[in-house]
Coordinates of C-alpha atoms in Angstrom, one line a residue:
M20 CA -19.0 4.6 -9.9
T21 CA -19.2 1.8 -11.9
N22 CA -17.8 -1.5 -11.1
Q23 CA -17.9 -5.2 -12.1
N24 CA -19.1 -7.9 -9.8
V25 CA -20.0 -5.6 -7.3
V26 CA -22.5 -5.8 -4.5
V27 CA -23.0 -2.5 -2.5
P28 CA -25.1 -1.8 0.7
D29 CA -27.7 1.0 0.1
T30 CA -27.0 4.0 1.5
K31 CA -30.0 6.0 0.7
S32 CA -31.4 6.2 4.5
G33 CA -27.6 6.8 5.6
I34 CA -25.1 5.2 8.0
N35 CA -25.4 6.2 11.5
L36 CA -21.4 6.5 12.5
P37 CA -20.8 7.0 15.9
M38 CA -18.5 9.5 17.1
V39 CA -15.6 8.5 19.5
R40 CA -16.1 9.9 23.0
L41 CA -13.2 10.2 25.8
S42 CA -13.9 11.6 29.1
G43 CA -17.3 12.0 28.3
S44 CA -17.0 14.3 25.5
S45 CA -16.1 13.5 21.6
I46 CA -12.8 13.9 20.8
F47 CA -14.2 15.8 17.1
P48 CA -15.7 18.9 18.3
A49 CA -18.7 19.8 15.7
T50 CA -16.5 22.2 14.1
A51 CA -15.3 21.1 10.6
Q52 CA -12.2 22.6 9.1
K53 CA -10.3 22.0 5.7
P54 CA -7.2 20.0 6.3
P55 CA -4.4 22.3 6.3
T56 CA -1.7 21.8 4.2
A57 CA 1.3 19.8 5.7
P58 CA 4.1 21.9 6.5
G59 CA 7.4 22.4 4.5
T60 CA 5.9 20.2 1.4
G61 CA 5.4 22.9 -1.2
G62 CA 1.5 22.3 -1.0
G63 CA 1.5 18.4 -1.7
G64 CA 4.3 17.0 0.5
C65 CA 5.8 15.9 -2.6
I66 CA 9.8 15.4 -2.8
S67 CA 11.0 15.2 -6.4
L68 CA 13.5 12.5 -7.1
S69 CA 16.1 13.0 -10.0
T70 CA 14.4 12.9 -13.2
K71 CA 16.9 9.6 -14.1
K72 CA 15.1 7.7 -11.3
K73 CA 11.6 8.5 -12.6
L74 CA 12.3 7.8 -16.3
L75 CA 13.9 4.3 -15.3
L76 CA 10.8 3.4 -13.2
E77 CA 8.6 4.8 -16.1
N78 CA 10.3 2.3 -18.5
L79 CA 9.4 -0.7 -16.3
E80 CA 6.3 -1.5 -18.5
I81 CA 6.6 -4.4 -20.3
N82 CA 4.2 -4.1 -23.3
G83 CA 5.2 -0.5 -24.4
G84 CA 7.2 -1.3 -26.9
G85 CA 10.8 -1.5 -27.3
G86 CA 12.8 -5.0 -26.2
G87 CA 16.4 -6.4 -26.4
G88 CA 19.1 -6.2 -24.1
A89 CA 18.8 -2.6 -23.8
R90 CA 15.1 -3.3 -22.3
I91 CA 16.4 -5.6 -19.8
N92 CA 18.7 -3.3 -18.5
S93 CA 16.4 -0.7 -18.1
W94 CA 14.5 -3.0 -16.3
I95 CA 17.7 -4.1 -14.3
D96 CA 18.2 -0.4 -13.4
S97 CA 14.5 0.0 -12.4
M98 CA 15.0 -2.7 -9.9
R99 CA 17.8 -1.1 -8.2
A100 CA 16.2 2.3 -8.0
S101 CA 13.4 1.1 -6.1
S102 CA 14.9 -1.6 -4.3
P103 CA 17.6 0.1 -1.8
T104 CA 19.8 -2.5 0.2
H105 CA 20.3 -2.7 3.5
M106 CA 22.7 0.7 5.2
K107 CA 26.3 -0.3 4.8
S108 CA 28.7 0.9 7.6
S109 CA 29.9 4.5 8.1
S110 CA 33.1 3.4 6.5
Q111 CA 31.6 3.0 3.1
S112 CA 29.8 5.0 0.9
L113 CA 26.5 5.2 0.0
S114 CA 25.0 5.1 -3.5
E115 CA 22.0 7.1 -4.7
D116 CA 19.5 4.4 -3.3
Q117 CA 21.5 3.5 -0.2
Q118 CA 20.4 6.9 1.1
L119 CA 20.8 8.3 5.1
P120 CA 17.6 8.3 7.4
W121 CA 15.4 11.0 7.4
Q122 CA 16.9 13.6 9.7
Q123 CA 20.2 13.2 8.1
Q124 CA 19.0 14.4 4.6
Q125 CA 19.7 17.6 5.3
Q126 CA 19.0 19.0 1.7
Q127 CA 16.2 16.7 1.1
I128 CA 13.9 16.6 4.2
T129 CA 10.4 18.0 3.4
L130 CA 7.5 15.7 4.6
P131 CA 7.2 16.1 8.3
S132 CA 6.9 13.2 10.8
A133 CA 3.3 12.2 11.5
M134 CA 4.5 11.5 15.2
D135 CA 5.8 14.8 15.5
N136 CA 2.5 16.7 13.9
F137 CA 0.0 14.3 15.7
D138 CA -1.6 17.5 16.9
Q139 CA -2.0 19.1 13.3
I140 CA -3.4 15.6 12.0
M141 CA -6.0 15.6 15.0
E142 CA -7.0 19.3 14.5
A143 CA -7.8 18.4 11.0
S144 CA -9.7 15.8 11.8
R145 CA -11.7 18.0 14.1
G146 CA -15.3 17.3 13.5
K147 CA -14.9 14.7 10.8
Q148 CA -15.5 10.9 10.5
I149 CA -11.9 9.3 10.4
V150 CA -11.8 6.0 7.8
M151 CA -8.7 4.2 8.3
F152 CA -7.0 2.4 5.4
L153 CA -3.9 0.5 6.0
D154 CA -1.1 -1.3 4.0
Y155 CA -0.1 -4.2 5.5
D156 CA 3.8 -5.5 4.3
G157 CA 5.9 -2.7 5.5
T158 CA 3.3 -1.1 7.3
L159 CA 1.4 -3.2 9.9
S160 CA 4.2 -5.8 9.4
P161 CA 7.8 -5.7 9.0
I162 CA 9.6 -6.4 5.3
V163 CA 10.9 -9.9 5.7
D164 CA 13.2 -12.5 3.4
D165 CA 10.2 -14.9 3.3
P166 CA 6.9 -13.3 2.2
D167 CA 5.1 -16.2 3.8
R168 CA 6.3 -15.1 7.5
A169 CA 5.3 -11.6 7.4
F170 CA 3.4 -11.8 10.9
M171 CA 2.4 -8.9 12.7
S172 CA 3.0 -8.7 16.3
K173 CA 0.5 -9.3 18.9
K174 CA 0.8 -5.6 19.8
M175 CA -0.2 -4.2 16.6
R176 CA -3.0 -6.7 16.0
T177 CA -4.3 -5.1 19.4
T178 CA -3.9 -1.8 18.1
V179 CA -5.6 -2.2 14.9
R180 CA -8.3 -4.3 16.8
R181 CA -8.8 -0.9 19.0
L182 CA -8.7 1.2 15.9
A183 CA -11.5 -0.8 14.3
R184 CA -13.4 -0.5 17.3
C185 CA -13.2 3.3 16.7
F186 CA -13.1 3.7 13.0
P187 CA -13.9 1.9 9.9
T188 CA -10.6 0.3 9.1
A189 CA -9.4 -1.5 5.9
I190 CA -6.3 -3.3 5.2
V191 CA -5.3 -2.7 1.3
S192 CA -2.4 -5.1 0.0
G193 CA -1.2 -6.6 -2.9
R194 CA -1.3 -9.8 -1.3
C195 CA -3.9 -12.4 -1.7
R196 CA -7.3 -11.3 0.5
D197 CA -7.4 -14.7 2.0
K198 CA -3.5 -14.5 2.9
V199 CA -3.8 -10.9 4.3
Y200 CA -6.7 -12.2 6.8
K201 CA -5.0 -15.3 8.0
F202 CA -1.9 -12.9 9.0
V203 CA -4.2 -9.9 10.4
R204 CA -7.0 -12.6 11.5
L205 CA -9.4 -9.6 12.5
A206 CA -13.1 -10.4 11.2
E207 CA -14.3 -6.9 12.1
L208 CA -12.0 -5.3 9.0
Y209 CA -12.4 -4.8 5.4
Y210 CA -10.0 -6.6 3.5
A211 CA -9.0 -5.0 0.1
G212 CA -6.6 -7.8 -1.6
S213 CA -4.8 -8.0 -4.9
H214 CA -4.0 -3.9 -4.8
G215 CA -7.9 -3.7 -4.4
M216 CA -9.1 -6.2 -6.9
D217 CA -10.6 -8.2 -4.3
I218 CA -12.9 -6.5 -1.6
K219 CA -15.0 -8.1 1.0
G220 CA -15.8 -7.3 4.7
P221 CA -16.5 -7.1 7.4
E222 CA -17.6 -10.6 8.8
K223 CA -18.9 -9.7 11.8
G224 CA -18.0 -7.6 14.9
S225 CA -18.2 -4.3 12.6
K226 CA -20.9 -1.8 13.7
Y227 CA -20.8 0.4 10.4
T228 CA -22.2 -1.0 7.5
K229 CA -23.4 -4.4 5.7
P230 CA -20.6 -6.5 4.3
V231 CA -19.5 -6.1 0.7
I232 CA -17.8 -7.4 -1.8
C233 CA -15.9 -6.2 -5.3
Q234 CA -13.9 -8.3 -7.8
P235 CA -13.9 -6.1 -10.9
A236 CA -11.1 -8.6 -12.5
S237 CA -12.6 -11.9 -12.2
E238 CA -12.5 -12.4 -15.8
F239 CA -8.8 -12.4 -15.7
L240 CA -8.6 -15.5 -12.7
P241 CA -7.8 -18.0 -15.4
M242 CA -5.3 -16.1 -16.8
I243 CA -3.6 -15.2 -13.6
D244 CA -3.4 -18.5 -12.7
E245 CA -1.7 -19.5 -16.0
V246 CA 1.0 -17.0 -15.7
F247 CA 1.4 -17.8 -12.0
K248 CA 2.3 -22.0 -13.5
E249 CA 4.7 -20.2 -16.1
L250 CA 6.7 -18.2 -13.8
V251 CA 7.1 -20.8 -11.5
A252 CA 8.5 -22.9 -14.1
K253 CA 10.6 -20.2 -15.8
T254 CA 12.2 -18.7 -12.4
K255 CA 12.8 -22.3 -10.5
L256 CA 16.4 -22.6 -11.7
T257 CA 17.0 -19.2 -10.0
P258 CA 18.0 -19.2 -6.6
G259 CA 15.7 -16.9 -4.2
A260 CA 13.4 -16.3 -6.4
K261 CA 9.8 -16.7 -4.9
V262 CA 6.4 -16.6 -7.4
E263 CA 3.4 -15.4 -5.4
N264 CA -0.3 -16.5 -6.4
N265 CA -2.5 -13.4 -5.2
K266 CA -5.4 -14.7 -7.2
F267 CA -6.1 -11.3 -9.0
C268 CA -2.3 -10.5 -9.5
V269 CA 1.3 -12.4 -9.5
S270 CA 3.9 -11.5 -7.4
V271 CA 7.7 -12.0 -8.5
H272 CA 10.0 -11.9 -5.2
F273 CA 13.6 -11.3 -5.8
R274 CA 14.9 -9.8 -2.1
C275 CA 16.6 -13.4 -1.7
V276 CA 18.0 -13.2 -5.2
E277 CA 22.1 -12.2 -5.9
E278 CA 22.0 -9.0 -7.9
K279 CA 23.9 -10.5 -10.5
K280 CA 20.8 -12.8 -10.9
W281 CA 18.7 -9.9 -11.4
S282 CA 18.7 -10.2 -14.9
E283 CA 17.3 -13.9 -15.3
V284 CA 14.5 -12.7 -13.2
A285 CA 13.8 -9.7 -15.6
E286 CA 14.1 -12.2 -18.7
A287 CA 11.7 -14.7 -17.2
V288 CA 9.0 -12.0 -16.3
K289 CA 9.4 -10.3 -20.0
S290 CA 9.2 -14.1 -21.8
V291 CA 6.1 -14.6 -19.9
L292 CA 4.3 -11.8 -20.4
K293 CA 5.0 -10.8 -24.0
K294 CA 2.4 -13.4 -24.6
Y295 CA -0.6 -11.9 -22.3
P296 CA -1.2 -8.3 -23.9
K297 CA -4.0 -7.8 -21.3
L298 CA -1.6 -8.0 -18.1
R299 CA 0.9 -5.2 -17.0
L300 CA 3.8 -5.1 -14.6
S301 CA 4.6 -2.5 -12.1
Q302 CA 7.2 -2.6 -9.3
G303 CA 7.2 -2.5 -5.6
R304 CA 10.1 -3.1 -3.3
K305 CA 12.2 -6.4 -4.6
V306 CA 9.0 -7.4 -6.1
L307 CA 7.5 -7.5 -9.7
E308 CA 3.9 -7.4 -9.9
I309 CA 2.1 -8.7 -12.9
R310 CA -1.7 -7.6 -12.7
P311 CA -4.6 -6.9 -15.4
T312 CA -4.9 -3.5 -17.2
I313 CA -8.3 -2.6 -15.9
K314 CA -8.1 0.5 -14.4
W315 CA -8.3 -0.4 -11.2
D316 CA -5.6 -0.2 -8.1
K317 CA -5.8 0.7 -4.4
G318 CA -6.9 4.2 -5.1
K319 CA -9.9 3.0 -6.5
A320 CA -10.3 0.6 -3.7
L321 CA -10.0 3.0 -1.5
E322 CA -13.2 5.2 -3.3
F323 CA -14.8 2.1 -3.5
L324 CA -14.9 1.4 0.3
L325 CA -15.7 5.2 0.9
E326 CA -18.7 5.1 -1.3
S327 CA -19.4 1.8 0.1
L328 CA -19.9 3.4 3.4
G329 CA -21.6 6.5 2.3
F330 CA -18.9 9.0 2.1
A331 CA -18.5 9.3 -1.8
N332 CA -19.7 13.1 -2.0
C333 CA -19.2 14.1 1.8
T334 CA -17.3 16.9 3.2
D335 CA -17.1 15.6 6.4
V336 CA -15.2 12.0 6.0
F337 CA -11.6 12.2 6.7
P338 CA -9.8 9.3 5.2
V339 CA -6.1 8.2 6.7
Y340 CA -4.2 6.0 4.5
I341 CA -1.0 4.6 5.9
G342 CA 1.5 2.8 3.2
D343 CA 5.0 2.4 2.3
D344 CA 4.8 1.2 -1.2
R345 CA 4.8 2.4 -4.8
T346 CA 1.5 0.9 -5.1
D347 CA 0.2 2.8 -2.3
E348 CA 0.7 6.0 -4.0
D349 CA -2.4 5.7 -6.1
A350 CA -4.3 5.9 -2.7
F351 CA -2.4 9.0 -1.6
K352 CA -3.0 10.4 -4.9
V353 CA -6.9 10.3 -4.6
L354 CA -7.0 11.7 -0.9
K355 CA -4.7 14.6 -2.3
E356 CA -7.0 15.1 -5.4
R357 CA -10.1 14.7 -3.1
E358 CA -8.4 17.3 -0.6
Q359 CA -9.5 15.0 2.3
G360 CA -7.5 13.3 5.0
F361 CA -4.0 12.4 5.0
G362 CA -1.0 10.2 3.3
I363 CA 1.4 8.8 5.8
L364 CA 4.4 7.3 3.5
V365 CA 6.2 4.5 6.1
S366 CA 9.6 5.0 4.8
K367 CA 13.6 5.7 6.2
V368 CA 14.7 7.8 3.1
P369 CA 13.1 10.2 1.0
K370 CA 10.7 9.3 -1.9
E371 CA 9.0 11.1 -4.5
T372 CA 5.3 10.4 -3.0
N373 CA 2.0 12.3 -2.5
A374 CA 2.0 11.7 1.0
S375 CA 1.8 14.5 3.4
Y376 CA 3.2 12.9 6.3
S377 CA 6.0 10.4 7.2
L378 CA 6.8 7.5 9.8
Q379 CA 10.3 5.8 10.1
E380 CA 9.1 2.0 10.2
P381 CA 6.3 -0.5 10.9
T382 CA 7.9 -1.6 13.8
Q383 CA 8.7 1.8 15.6
A384 CA 6.9 3.0 18.6
S385 CA 5.3 5.9 16.9
L386 CA 2.6 4.0 14.8
Q387 CA 1.4 2.4 17.9
N388 CA 1.4 5.6 19.5
I389 CA -0.6 7.4 16.6
F390 CA -3.2 4.4 17.0
H391 CA -3.5 4.5 20.7
N392 CA -4.0 8.4 20.5
Y393 CA -6.9 7.7 18.5

């Protein structure tokens, strides 16, 4: 793998990664097995949603041609499609994007629960070295109206610390790396901020490898700062809009914006980005993400970290990636293509995904229980 501004530790001599032992015996015996196909997924754990919704999401690209009111309307439809609102009461009808929880989707459930199938996940990891990758917002912390208050619980922090003592563990987030570190406050982890464009760690307390640094988009920093300032100015009159500088990308949050004002947010983003053809737009849960057009995402970050750990071409590594957003699909796809490990989607409703298993929400006990079982 060739990267810009990358420092990778020497792995020629190999890295001695300890196995975890409970009651005097390894929980991962020597027998290695190919991970089984997740049940009920048709081979890949994918849920196919409507072609209409897929086209709406594809139409979100800023620099791909088209324009005018029709283009903005397409963006608004896309913003609705990937930003379901809170559940209504049972007396009110549900739209396509206000779907019932997993267990009530009788015809769409094909993604099994990670908690219910924990024994199968453990069996698939037998004899292999687990490496954990965790999204932050919506996975380790709840989604909140104010992104600056997306705090993880003390219990979750204790759980992640315990996990990092057993396995190499990385936080992979769209947030600025420094901001995620302030939320998590665990020096023994790897941190991949800005959708993997800013990787560093661990600072101390890790027994797995020397620190690594990767910043493949450093040349875009002045441009990102310019776009951030312009978007702040453009959205200041839209109540509830919040622009966040995540160093190598800019996030425009519209979670607290009235839906009738979403067009103002879309227009502001369009008016700024049309001047920056080297930047592209993607979308998360009620957030528009502006980032460089380089071929780098959370999936590339996962591959880089596996390479840094000496696992690039290993058959006995078992990566587990847990995330809740569209940007996490890049990492799920990498695991699927590698035929190694599993992606676990945190979501209350079925989504089109490359993950193999699901969890309902970040605050439910099952996420902590899975970590504690490890």
